[in-house]
């Protein structure tokens, strides 16, 4: 039944956290970074996210099941004639749904939502090891024009 | 006198906008993107920035002169056990000050401020053509671990 149910993209609620964290952890990089058995830090972070009107943690739901998540952030700025940009982070699609077009639909949703918000640029970074993801974003019209630097504190 | 005056890093005010926009435009990439003769879109963007407590547009000032700018954004998130990260954007150093250590001091300030805010990660993207900047960020401890994708709307 799940496979045929319609897909709904909506803001995440606290009740979605276990499913979101399970998806964050079910990933070659996420496996070492996440703690799905201890939701405490995620509950605190979700409170910070809901208090910030520029943050949008979204879920894709099929039937009653959370099958995808992403975070869309709107960032005002001075450069590019005062452009607001959006940043997409934490994109995950449930293993059962990969290759089925959900990722495309979800990113297209984020791009359209960014356009409605008046953003002039959508950006994201992807670990250099995720070569499949790079092809996916290029197919959706993104350009790999930048190097993404990170410093862990 | 300017050369010997102490450097101060402080939040930008509306009065700093002409100097900030001049620096954004005085750049191989910025030259085609900015409109220093028409500040209207920057004034509107600066209002959006000052209304958002997670945005910090900073200037470096030597004597009375604005010699650097950057934008520091704090972004809460669920991934990495609910980590908040900071994003550095729009880094510019006045031509007269390049190579003099101001860039290092400014980025070190941003990293320290991110640490105080409880961030677990500092990130930024740099156009693939800015190879000098890439060496600069690597010297400061950043890792070029990601590909930065952009989509212009």
PDB file of C-alpha atoms in Angstrom:
ATOM      1  CA  UNK A   1       0.000   0.000   0.000  1.00  0.00           C
ATOM      2  CA  UNK A   2       2.797   2.437   0.887  1.00  0.00           C
ATOM      3  CA  UNK A   3       4.243   2.252  -2.607  1.00  0.00           C
ATOM      4  CA  UNK A   4       1.096   3.515  -4.248  1.00  0.00           C
ATOM      5  CA  UNK A   5       0.044   6.100  -1.644  1.00  0.00           C
ATOM      6  CA  UNK A   6       0.487   9.734  -2.663  1.00  0.00           C
ATOM      7  CA  UNK A   7       3.539  11.619  -1.564  1.00  0.00           C
ATOM      8  CA  UNK A   8       3.048  14.640   0.686  1.00  0.00           C
ATOM      9  CA  UNK A   9       5.806  17.167   1.475  1.00  0.00           C
ATOM     10  CA  UNK A  10       5.141  19.011   4.738  1.00  0.00           C
ATOM     11  CA  UNK A  11       6.965  20.692   7.655  1.00  0.00           C
ATOM     12  CA  UNK A  12       8.353  18.185  10.161  1.00  0.00           C
ATOM     13  CA  UNK A  13       6.825  17.903  13.623  1.00  0.00           C
ATOM     14  CA  UNK A  14       8.411  16.593  16.813  1.00  0.00           C
ATOM     15  CA  UNK A  15       6.666  13.244  16.205  1.00  0.00           C
ATOM     16  CA  UNK A  16       8.715  12.821  12.994  1.00  0.00           C
ATOM     17  CA  UNK A  17      12.076  13.032  14.791  1.00  0.00           C
ATOM     18  CA  UNK A  18      12.672   9.272  15.286  1.00  0.00           C
ATOM     19  CA  UNK A  19      12.085   8.631  11.561  1.00  0.00           C
ATOM     20  CA  UNK A  20      14.241  11.615  10.525  1.00  0.00           C
ATOM     21  CA  UNK A  21      17.143  10.611  12.766  1.00  0.00           C
ATOM     22  CA  UNK A  22      16.913   6.990  11.557  1.00  0.00           C
ATOM     23  CA  UNK A  23      17.351   8.275   7.979  1.00  0.00           C
ATOM     24  CA  UNK A  24      20.249  10.568   8.965  1.00  0.00           C
ATOM     25  CA  UNK A  25      21.981   7.544  10.539  1.00  0.00           C
ATOM     26  CA  UNK A  26      21.247   5.135   7.650  1.00  0.00           C
ATOM     27  CA  UNK A  27      23.997   6.555   5.482  1.00  0.00           C
ATOM     28  CA  UNK A  28      27.713   5.758   4.995  1.00  0.00           C
ATOM     29  CA  UNK A  29      28.779   9.100   6.513  1.00  0.00           C
ATOM     30  CA  UNK A  30      25.864   9.548   8.918  1.00  0.00           C
ATOM     31  CA  UNK A  31      26.404   6.141  10.530  1.00  0.00           C
ATOM     32  CA  UNK A  32      29.416   7.456  12.446  1.00  0.00           C
ATOM     33  CA  UNK A  33      27.965  10.863  13.273  1.00  0.00           C
ATOM     34  CA  UNK A  34      24.466  10.220  14.565  1.00  0.00           C
ATOM     35  CA  UNK A  35      22.959   8.689  17.714  1.00  0.00           C
ATOM     36  CA  UNK A  36      19.505   7.291  16.810  1.00  0.00           C
ATOM     37  CA  UNK A  37      19.256   5.615  20.242  1.00  0.00           C
ATOM     38  CA  UNK A  38      19.514   8.959  22.031  1.00  0.00           C
ATOM     39  CA  UNK A  39      17.147  11.569  20.632  1.00  0.00           C
ATOM     40  CA  UNK A  40      17.892  14.175  23.348  1.00  0.00           C
ATOM     41  CA  UNK A  41      20.253  16.355  21.235  1.00  0.00           C
ATOM     42  CA  UNK A  42      17.860  16.212  18.269  1.00  0.00           C
ATOM     43  CA  UNK A  43      14.885  17.333  20.381  1.00  0.00           C
ATOM     44  CA  UNK A  44      16.886  20.346  21.588  1.00  0.00           C
ATOM     45  CA  UNK A  45      17.997  21.144  18.020  1.00  0.00           C
ATOM     46  CA  UNK A  46      14.438  20.812  16.708  1.00  0.00           C
ATOM     47  CA  UNK A  47      13.339  23.439  19.240  1.00  0.00           C
ATOM     48  CA  UNK A  48      16.035  25.819  17.936  1.00  0.00           C
ATOM     49  CA  UNK A  49      14.907  25.120  14.367  1.00  0.00           C
ATOM     50  CA  UNK A  50      11.223  25.790  15.037  1.00  0.00           C
ATOM     51  CA  UNK A  51      12.084  29.078  16.778  1.00  0.00           C
ATOM     52  CA  UNK A  52      13.906  30.380  13.677  1.00  0.00           C
ATOM     53  CA  UNK A  53      11.499  31.486  10.913  1.00  0.00           C
ATOM     54  CA  UNK A  54      14.246  31.095   8.279  1.00  0.00           C
ATOM     55  CA  UNK A  55      14.587  27.350   8.906  1.00  0.00           C
ATOM     56  CA  UNK A  56      12.315  24.786   7.306  1.00  0.00           C
ATOM     57  CA  UNK A  57      12.818  21.140   8.244  1.00  0.00           C
ATOM     58  CA  UNK A  58      10.633  19.217   5.839  1.00  0.00           C
ATOM     59  CA  UNK A  59       9.558  15.613   5.510  1.00  0.00           C
ATOM     60  CA  UNK A  60       8.231  13.669   2.556  1.00  0.00           C
ATOM     61  CA  UNK A  61       5.493  11.301   3.694  1.00  0.00           C
ATOM     62  CA  UNK A  62       3.970   8.414   1.764  1.00  0.00           C
ATOM     63  CA  UNK A  63       0.861   7.026   3.413  1.00  0.00           C
ATOM     64  CA  UNK A  64       1.703   7.335   7.113  1.00  0.00           C
ATOM     65  CA  UNK A  65       5.410   6.782   6.587  1.00  0.00           C
ATOM     66  CA  UNK A  66       8.192   9.393   6.606  1.00  0.00           C
ATOM     67  CA  UNK A  67      10.348   8.545   3.575  1.00  0.00           C
ATOM     68  CA  UNK A  68      12.476  11.657   3.128  1.00  0.00           C
ATOM     69  CA  UNK A  69      13.798  14.747   4.875  1.00  0.00           C
ATOM     70  CA  UNK A  70      15.657  17.934   4.061  1.00  0.00           C
ATOM     71  CA  UNK A  71      16.364  21.283   5.672  1.00  0.00           C
ATOM     72  CA  UNK A  72      15.840  24.485   3.689  1.00  0.00           C
ATOM     73  CA  UNK A  73      17.383  27.689   5.098  1.00  0.00           C
ATOM     74  CA  UNK A  74      16.846  31.215   3.769  1.00  0.00           C
ATOM     75  CA  UNK A  75      19.904  33.455   4.137  1.00  0.00           C
ATOM     76  CA  UNK A  76      19.679  37.175   3.324  1.00  0.00           C
ATOM     77  CA  UNK A  77      22.914  38.743   2.114  1.00  0.00           C
ATOM     78  CA  UNK A  78      24.544  41.844   0.643  1.00  0.00           C
ATOM     79  CA  UNK A  79      26.488  40.291  -2.242  1.00  0.00           C
ATOM     80  CA  UNK A  80      24.927  39.849  -5.710  1.00  0.00           C
ATOM     81  CA  UNK A  81      22.956  43.086  -5.253  1.00  0.00           C
ATOM     82  CA  UNK A  82      21.484  42.127  -1.909  1.00  0.00           C
ATOM     83  CA  UNK A  83      20.370  38.649  -2.932  1.00  0.00           C
ATOM     84  CA  UNK A  84      18.718  36.238  -0.562  1.00  0.00           C
ATOM     85  CA  UNK A  85      19.910  32.681  -1.131  1.00  0.00           C
ATOM     86  CA  UNK A  86      18.630  29.346   0.110  1.00  0.00           C
ATOM     87  CA  UNK A  87      20.737  26.515   1.429  1.00  0.00           C
ATOM     88  CA  UNK A  88      19.659  22.882   1.304  1.00  0.00           C
ATOM     89  CA  UNK A  89      21.133  20.629   3.998  1.00  0.00           C
ATOM     90  CA  UNK A  90      20.554  17.167   5.423  1.00  0.00           C
ATOM     91  CA  UNK A  91      18.888  15.606   2.398  1.00  0.00           C
ATOM     92  CA  UNK A  92      17.968  11.977   3.033  1.00  0.00           C
ATOM     93  CA  UNK A  93      15.702   9.574   1.168  1.00  0.00           C
ATOM     94  CA  UNK A  94      14.627   6.310   2.793  1.00  0.00           C
ATOM     95  CA  UNK A  95      16.477   3.265   1.380  1.00  0.00           C
ATOM     96  CA  UNK A  96      13.171   1.808   0.096  1.00  0.00           C
ATOM     97  CA  UNK A  97      12.499   4.902  -2.004  1.00  0.00           C
ATOM     98  CA  UNK A  98      15.898   5.486  -3.592  1.00  0.00           C
ATOM     99  CA  UNK A  99      15.911   5.650  -7.358  1.00  0.00           C
ATOM    100  CA  UNK A 100      12.152   6.199  -7.444  1.00  0.00           C
ATOM    101  CA  UNK A 101      12.135   9.918  -8.186  1.00  0.00           C
ATOM    102  CA  UNK A 102      11.460  11.126  -4.649  1.00  0.00           C
ATOM    103  CA  UNK A 103      14.826  12.910  -4.430  1.00  0.00           C
ATOM    104  CA  UNK A 104      14.120  14.784  -7.654  1.00  0.00           C
ATOM    105  CA  UNK A 105      10.643  15.752  -6.534  1.00  0.00           C
ATOM    106  CA  UNK A 106      11.905  16.891  -3.130  1.00  0.00           C
ATOM    107  CA  UNK A 107      14.743  19.051  -4.530  1.00  0.00           C
ATOM    108  CA  UNK A 108      12.399  20.509  -7.154  1.00  0.00           C
ATOM    109  CA  UNK A 109      10.035  21.397  -4.317  1.00  0.00           C
ATOM    110  CA  UNK A 110      12.901  23.164  -2.474  1.00  0.00           C
ATOM    111  CA  UNK A 111      13.890  25.094  -5.612  1.00  0.00           C
ATOM    112  CA  UNK A 112      10.296  26.180  -6.227  1.00  0.00           C
ATOM    113  CA  UNK A 113       9.845  27.204  -2.577  1.00  0.00           C
ATOM    114  CA  UNK A 114      13.097  29.226  -2.840  1.00  0.00           C
ATOM    115  CA  UNK A 115      11.796  30.957  -5.946  1.00  0.00           C
ATOM    116  CA  UNK A 116       8.554  31.885  -4.146  1.00  0.00           C
ATOM    117  CA  UNK A 117      10.648  33.340  -1.305  1.00  0.00           C
ATOM    118  CA  UNK A 118      12.461  35.573  -3.813  1.00  0.00           C
ATOM    119  CA  UNK A 119      15.813  33.760  -3.588  1.00  0.00           C
ATOM    120  CA  UNK A 120      18.211  34.374  -6.452  1.00  0.00           C
ATOM    121  CA  UNK A 121      20.409  31.387  -5.691  1.00  0.00           C
ATOM    122  CA  UNK A 122      19.987  27.899  -4.249  1.00  0.00           C
ATOM    123  CA  UNK A 123      23.113  26.262  -2.892  1.00  0.00           C
ATOM    124  CA  UNK A 124      24.210  23.095  -1.196  1.00  0.00           C
ATOM    125  CA  UNK A 125      27.401  21.195  -0.521  1.00  0.00           C
ATOM    126  CA  UNK A 126      27.912  17.482  -0.974  1.00  0.00           C
ATOM    127  CA  UNK A 127      30.777  15.394   0.390  1.00  0.00           C
ATOM    128  CA  UNK A 128      33.354  14.703  -2.337  1.00  0.00           C
ATOM    129  CA  UNK A 129      32.776  10.957  -1.832  1.00  0.00           C
ATOM    130  CA  UNK A 130      29.097  11.171  -2.839  1.00  0.00           C
ATOM    131  CA  UNK A 131      29.649  10.985  -6.598  1.00  0.00           C
ATOM    132  CA  UNK A 132      26.145   9.655  -7.317  1.00  0.00           C
ATOM    133  CA  UNK A 133      24.692  12.672  -5.538  1.00  0.00           C
ATOM    134  CA  UNK A 134      26.878  14.992  -7.637  1.00  0.00           C
ATOM    135  CA  UNK A 135      25.461  13.568 -10.877  1.00  0.00           C
ATOM    136  CA  UNK A 136      21.966  13.868  -9.405  1.00  0.00           C
ATOM    137  CA  UNK A 137      22.380  17.580  -8.612  1.00  0.00           C
ATOM    138  CA  UNK A 138      23.922  18.293 -12.005  1.00  0.00           C
ATOM    139  CA  UNK A 139      20.959  16.634 -13.718  1.00  0.00           C
ATOM    140  CA  UNK A 140      18.720  19.013 -11.756  1.00  0.00           C
ATOM    141  CA  UNK A 141      20.590  22.037 -13.147  1.00  0.00           C
ATOM    142  CA  UNK A 142      23.035  22.722 -10.316  1.00  0.00           C
ATOM    143  CA  UNK A 143      26.611  23.670 -11.213  1.00  0.00           C
ATOM    144  CA  UNK A 144      29.601  22.341  -9.271  1.00  0.00           C
ATOM    145  CA  UNK A 145      31.139  25.813  -9.309  1.00  0.00           C
ATOM    146  CA  UNK A 146      32.532  25.923  -5.773  1.00  0.00           C
ATOM    147  CA  UNK A 147      34.805  24.133  -3.359  1.00  0.00           C
ATOM    148  CA  UNK A 148      33.159  23.466  -0.008  1.00  0.00           C
ATOM    149  CA  UNK A 149      35.439  23.959   3.014  1.00  0.00           C
ATOM    150  CA  UNK A 150      34.616  22.725   6.511  1.00  0.00           C
ATOM    151  CA  UNK A 151      36.321  23.174   9.845  1.00  0.00           C
ATOM    152  CA  UNK A 152      35.195  20.985  12.714  1.00  0.00           C
ATOM    153  CA  UNK A 153      35.251  22.641  16.131  1.00  0.00           C
TER     154      UNK A 153
ATOM    155  CA  UNK B   1      48.438  56.811   9.663  1.00  0.00           C
ATOM    156  CA  UNK B   2      45.904  54.220   8.516  1.00  0.00           C
ATOM    157  CA  UNK B   3      48.589  51.569   8.237  1.00  0.00           C
ATOM    158  CA  UNK B   4      49.541  51.799  11.881  1.00  0.00           C
ATOM    159  CA  UNK B   5      46.092  52.322  13.413  1.00  0.00           C
ATOM    160  CA  UNK B   6      44.651  49.366  15.328  1.00  0.00           C
ATOM    161  CA  UNK B   7      42.234  47.061  13.632  1.00  0.00           C
ATOM    162  CA  UNK B   8      38.713  46.825  15.072  1.00  0.00           C
ATOM    163  CA  UNK B   9      36.191  44.131  14.078  1.00  0.00           C
ATOM    164  CA  UNK B  10      32.606  45.244  14.740  1.00  0.00           C
ATOM    165  CA  UNK B  11      29.041  44.788  13.410  1.00  0.00           C
ATOM    166  CA  UNK B  12      28.355  46.792  10.248  1.00  0.00           C
ATOM    167  CA  UNK B  13      26.010  49.774  10.352  1.00  0.00           C
ATOM    168  CA  UNK B  14      24.053  51.353   7.495  1.00  0.00           C
ATOM    169  CA  UNK B  15      26.793  53.993   7.203  1.00  0.00           C
ATOM    170  CA  UNK B  16      29.270  51.262   6.232  1.00  0.00           C
ATOM    171  CA  UNK B  17      27.252  50.113   3.205  1.00  0.00           C
ATOM    172  CA  UNK B  18      29.021  52.223   0.537  1.00  0.00           C
ATOM    173  CA  UNK B  19      32.427  50.905   1.671  1.00  0.00           C
ATOM    174  CA  UNK B  20      31.159  47.318   1.894  1.00  0.00           C
ATOM    175  CA  UNK B  21      29.578  47.395  -1.568  1.00  0.00           C
ATOM    176  CA  UNK B  22      32.729  48.973  -3.035  1.00  0.00           C
ATOM    177  CA  UNK B  23      34.716  45.997  -1.704  1.00  0.00           C
ATOM    178  CA  UNK B  24      32.168  43.471  -2.989  1.00  0.00           C
ATOM    179  CA  UNK B  25      32.491  45.060  -6.446  1.00  0.00           C
ATOM    180  CA  UNK B  26      36.317  45.323  -6.393  1.00  0.00           C
ATOM    181  CA  UNK B  27      36.783  41.645  -7.180  1.00  0.00           C
ATOM    182  CA  UNK B  28      37.130  39.632 -10.422  1.00  0.00           C
ATOM    183  CA  UNK B  29      33.792  37.885  -9.845  1.00  0.00           C
ATOM    184  CA  UNK B  30      32.017  40.678  -7.970  1.00  0.00           C
ATOM    185  CA  UNK B  31      32.712  43.248 -10.692  1.00  0.00           C
ATOM    186  CA  UNK B  32      29.986  41.735 -12.885  1.00  0.00           C
ATOM    187  CA  UNK B  33      27.501  41.053 -10.092  1.00  0.00           C
ATOM    188  CA  UNK B  34      27.358  44.248  -8.051  1.00  0.00           C
ATOM    189  CA  UNK B  35      26.008  47.777  -8.556  1.00  0.00           C
ATOM    190  CA  UNK B  36      28.036  50.151  -6.366  1.00  0.00           C
ATOM    191  CA  UNK B  37      26.367  53.163  -8.029  1.00  0.00           C
ATOM    192  CA  UNK B  38      22.921  52.036  -6.889  1.00  0.00           C
ATOM    193  CA  UNK B  39      22.795  51.150  -3.205  1.00  0.00           C
ATOM    194  CA  UNK B  40      18.995  50.681  -3.088  1.00  0.00           C
ATOM    195  CA  UNK B  41      19.003  46.842  -3.180  1.00  0.00           C
ATOM    196  CA  UNK B  42      21.782  46.728  -0.563  1.00  0.00           C
ATOM    197  CA  UNK B  43      19.873  49.003   1.818  1.00  0.00           C
ATOM    198  CA  UNK B  44      16.839  46.706   1.552  1.00  0.00           C
ATOM    199  CA  UNK B  45      19.007  43.628   2.088  1.00  0.00           C
ATOM    200  CA  UNK B  46      20.754  45.220   5.086  1.00  0.00           C
ATOM    201  CA  UNK B  47      17.345  45.730   6.713  1.00  0.00           C
ATOM    202  CA  UNK B  48      16.573  42.012   6.248  1.00  0.00           C
ATOM    203  CA  UNK B  49      19.971  41.148   7.723  1.00  0.00           C
ATOM    204  CA  UNK B  50      19.564  43.327  10.820  1.00  0.00           C
ATOM    205  CA  UNK B  51      16.098  41.847  11.478  1.00  0.00           C
ATOM    206  CA  UNK B  52      17.502  38.302  11.603  1.00  0.00           C
ATOM    207  CA  UNK B  53      19.375  37.575  14.864  1.00  0.00           C
ATOM    208  CA  UNK B  54      21.295  34.707  13.210  1.00  0.00           C
ATOM    209  CA  UNK B  55      22.975  37.029  10.691  1.00  0.00           C
ATOM    210  CA  UNK B  56      26.099  38.999  11.529  1.00  0.00           C
ATOM    211  CA  UNK B  57      27.475  41.345   8.866  1.00  0.00           C
ATOM    212  CA  UNK B  58      30.831  42.451  10.199  1.00  0.00           C
ATOM    213  CA  UNK B  59      33.393  45.018   9.169  1.00  0.00           C
ATOM    214  CA  UNK B  60      37.087  45.317   9.941  1.00  0.00           C
ATOM    215  CA  UNK B  61      37.988  48.958  10.500  1.00  0.00           C
ATOM    216  CA  UNK B  62      41.463  50.486  10.645  1.00  0.00           C
ATOM    217  CA  UNK B  63      41.434  54.066  11.868  1.00  0.00           C
ATOM    218  CA  UNK B  64      38.217  55.416  10.362  1.00  0.00           C
ATOM    219  CA  UNK B  65      38.426  53.242   7.272  1.00  0.00           C
ATOM    220  CA  UNK B  66      36.452  50.066   6.520  1.00  0.00           C
ATOM    221  CA  UNK B  67      39.052  47.597   5.190  1.00  0.00           C
ATOM    222  CA  UNK B  68      37.228  44.271   5.334  1.00  0.00           C
ATOM    223  CA  UNK B  69      33.811  42.643   5.511  1.00  0.00           C
ATOM    224  CA  UNK B  70      32.283  39.232   6.016  1.00  0.00           C
ATOM    225  CA  UNK B  71      28.913  37.731   6.864  1.00  0.00           C
ATOM    226  CA  UNK B  72      28.634  35.085   9.575  1.00  0.00           C
ATOM    227  CA  UNK B  73      25.390  33.065   9.725  1.00  0.00           C
ATOM    228  CA  UNK B  74      24.406  30.596  12.450  1.00  0.00           C
ATOM    229  CA  UNK B  75      22.350  27.674  11.179  1.00  0.00           C
ATOM    230  CA  UNK B  76      20.807  25.184  13.612  1.00  0.00           C
ATOM    231  CA  UNK B  77      20.354  21.664  12.261  1.00  0.00           C
ATOM    232  CA  UNK B  78      19.441  18.074  13.070  1.00  0.00           C
ATOM    233  CA  UNK B  79      22.366  16.243  11.482  1.00  0.00           C
ATOM    234  CA  UNK B  80      25.577  15.524  13.421  1.00  0.00           C
ATOM    235  CA  UNK B  81      23.553  15.040  16.636  1.00  0.00           C
ATOM    236  CA  UNK B  82      21.709  18.335  16.337  1.00  0.00           C
ATOM    237  CA  UNK B  83      24.751  20.469  15.595  1.00  0.00           C
ATOM    238  CA  UNK B  84      24.551  24.174  14.928  1.00  0.00           C
ATOM    239  CA  UNK B  85      26.968  25.217  12.186  1.00  0.00           C
ATOM    240  CA  UNK B  86      28.159  28.609  11.024  1.00  0.00           C
ATOM    241  CA  UNK B  87      28.512  29.728   7.439  1.00  0.00           C
ATOM    242  CA  UNK B  88      30.942  32.415   6.334  1.00  0.00           C
ATOM    243  CA  UNK B  89      29.944  34.342   3.189  1.00  0.00           C
ATOM    244  CA  UNK B  90      30.971  37.499   1.373  1.00  0.00           C
ATOM    245  CA  UNK B  91      34.534  37.741   2.645  1.00  0.00           C
ATOM    246  CA  UNK B  92      36.335  40.744   1.196  1.00  0.00           C
ATOM    247  CA  UNK B  93      39.576  42.482   2.174  1.00  0.00           C
ATOM    248  CA  UNK B  94      40.409  45.934   0.781  1.00  0.00           C
ATOM    249  CA  UNK B  95      43.073  45.817  -1.956  1.00  0.00           C
ATOM    250  CA  UNK B  96      45.426  47.941   0.205  1.00  0.00           C
ATOM    251  CA  UNK B  97      45.312  45.381   3.006  1.00  0.00           C
ATOM    252  CA  UNK B  98      45.748  42.130   1.076  1.00  0.00           C
ATOM    253  CA  UNK B  99      48.634  39.971   2.186  1.00  0.00           C
ATOM    254  CA  UNK B 100      48.874  41.846   5.484  1.00  0.00           C
ATOM    255  CA  UNK B 101      47.243  39.287   7.749  1.00  0.00           C
ATOM    256  CA  UNK B 102      43.825  40.933   7.971  1.00  0.00           C
ATOM    257  CA  UNK B 103      42.099  37.990   6.242  1.00  0.00           C
ATOM    258  CA  UNK B 104      43.625  35.550   8.705  1.00  0.00           C
ATOM    259  CA  UNK B 105      42.659  37.673  11.677  1.00  0.00           C
ATOM    260  CA  UNK B 106      39.100  38.111  10.364  1.00  0.00           C
ATOM    261  CA  UNK B 107      38.516  34.394   9.704  1.00  0.00           C
ATOM    262  CA  UNK B 108      40.056  33.508  13.077  1.00  0.00           C
ATOM    263  CA  UNK B 109      37.622  35.956  14.650  1.00  0.00           C
ATOM    264  CA  UNK B 110      34.701  34.224  12.852  1.00  0.00           C
ATOM    265  CA  UNK B 111      35.888  30.784  13.992  1.00  0.00           C
ATOM    266  CA  UNK B 112      36.249  31.960  17.597  1.00  0.00           C
ATOM    267  CA  UNK B 113      32.806  33.630  17.515  1.00  0.00           C
ATOM    268  CA  UNK B 114      31.335  30.370  16.128  1.00  0.00           C
ATOM    269  CA  UNK B 115      32.944  28.425  18.968  1.00  0.00           C
ATOM    270  CA  UNK B 116      31.436  30.818  21.525  1.00  0.00           C
ATOM    271  CA  UNK B 117      28.021  30.273  19.897  1.00  0.00           C
ATOM    272  CA  UNK B 118      28.421  26.509  20.392  1.00  0.00           C
ATOM    273  CA  UNK B 119      28.847  25.688  16.698  1.00  0.00           C
ATOM    274  CA  UNK B 120      30.381  22.300  15.924  1.00  0.00           C
ATOM    275  CA  UNK B 121      31.264  23.160  12.334  1.00  0.00           C
ATOM    276  CA  UNK B 122      32.274  26.256  10.351  1.00  0.00           C
ATOM    277  CA  UNK B 123      31.732  26.065   6.612  1.00  0.00           C
ATOM    278  CA  UNK B 124      32.129  28.199   3.528  1.00  0.00           C
ATOM    279  CA  UNK B 125      32.291  27.774  -0.212  1.00  0.00           C
ATOM    280  CA  UNK B 126      34.789  29.387  -2.533  1.00  0.00           C
ATOM    281  CA  UNK B 127      34.543  29.649  -6.317  1.00  0.00           C
ATOM    282  CA  UNK B 128      36.748  27.008  -7.986  1.00  0.00           C
ATOM    283  CA  UNK B 129      38.676  29.837  -9.704  1.00  0.00           C
ATOM    284  CA  UNK B 130      39.873  31.349  -6.395  1.00  0.00           C
ATOM    285  CA  UNK B 131      42.872  29.064  -5.918  1.00  0.00           C
ATOM    286  CA  UNK B 132      44.726  31.537  -3.681  1.00  0.00           C
ATOM    287  CA  UNK B 133      41.726  31.620  -1.371  1.00  0.00           C
ATOM    288  CA  UNK B 134      41.683  27.805  -1.244  1.00  0.00           C
ATOM    289  CA  UNK B 135      45.291  27.694  -0.023  1.00  0.00           C
ATOM    290  CA  UNK B 136      44.458  30.422   2.487  1.00  0.00           C
ATOM    291  CA  UNK B 137      41.540  28.440   3.995  1.00  0.00           C
ATOM    292  CA  UNK B 138      43.572  25.230   4.093  1.00  0.00           C
ATOM    293  CA  UNK B 139      46.346  27.034   5.994  1.00  0.00           C
ATOM    294  CA  UNK B 140      43.683  28.076   8.525  1.00  0.00           C
ATOM    295  CA  UNK B 141      42.718  24.423   9.094  1.00  0.00           C
ATOM    296  CA  UNK B 142      39.726  24.114   6.771  1.00  0.00           C
ATOM    297  CA  UNK B 143      39.357  20.926   4.706  1.00  0.00           C
ATOM    298  CA  UNK B 144      38.177  20.988   1.085  1.00  0.00           C
ATOM    299  CA  UNK B 145      35.921  18.016   1.796  1.00  0.00           C
ATOM    300  CA  UNK B 146      32.872  19.063  -0.220  1.00  0.00           C
ATOM    301  CA  UNK B 147      31.702  20.080  -3.655  1.00  0.00           C
ATOM    302  CA  UNK B 148      29.689  23.307  -3.627  1.00  0.00           C
ATOM    303  CA  UNK B 149      26.697  23.305  -5.995  1.00  0.00           C
ATOM    304  CA  UNK B 150      24.793  26.461  -6.986  1.00  0.00           C
ATOM    305  CA  UNK B 151      21.651  27.006  -8.997  1.00  0.00           C
ATOM    306  CA  UNK B 152      20.850  30.536 -10.090  1.00  0.00           C
ATOM    307  CA  UNK B 153      17.151  31.406 -10.158  1.00  0.00           C
TER     308      UNK B 153
END
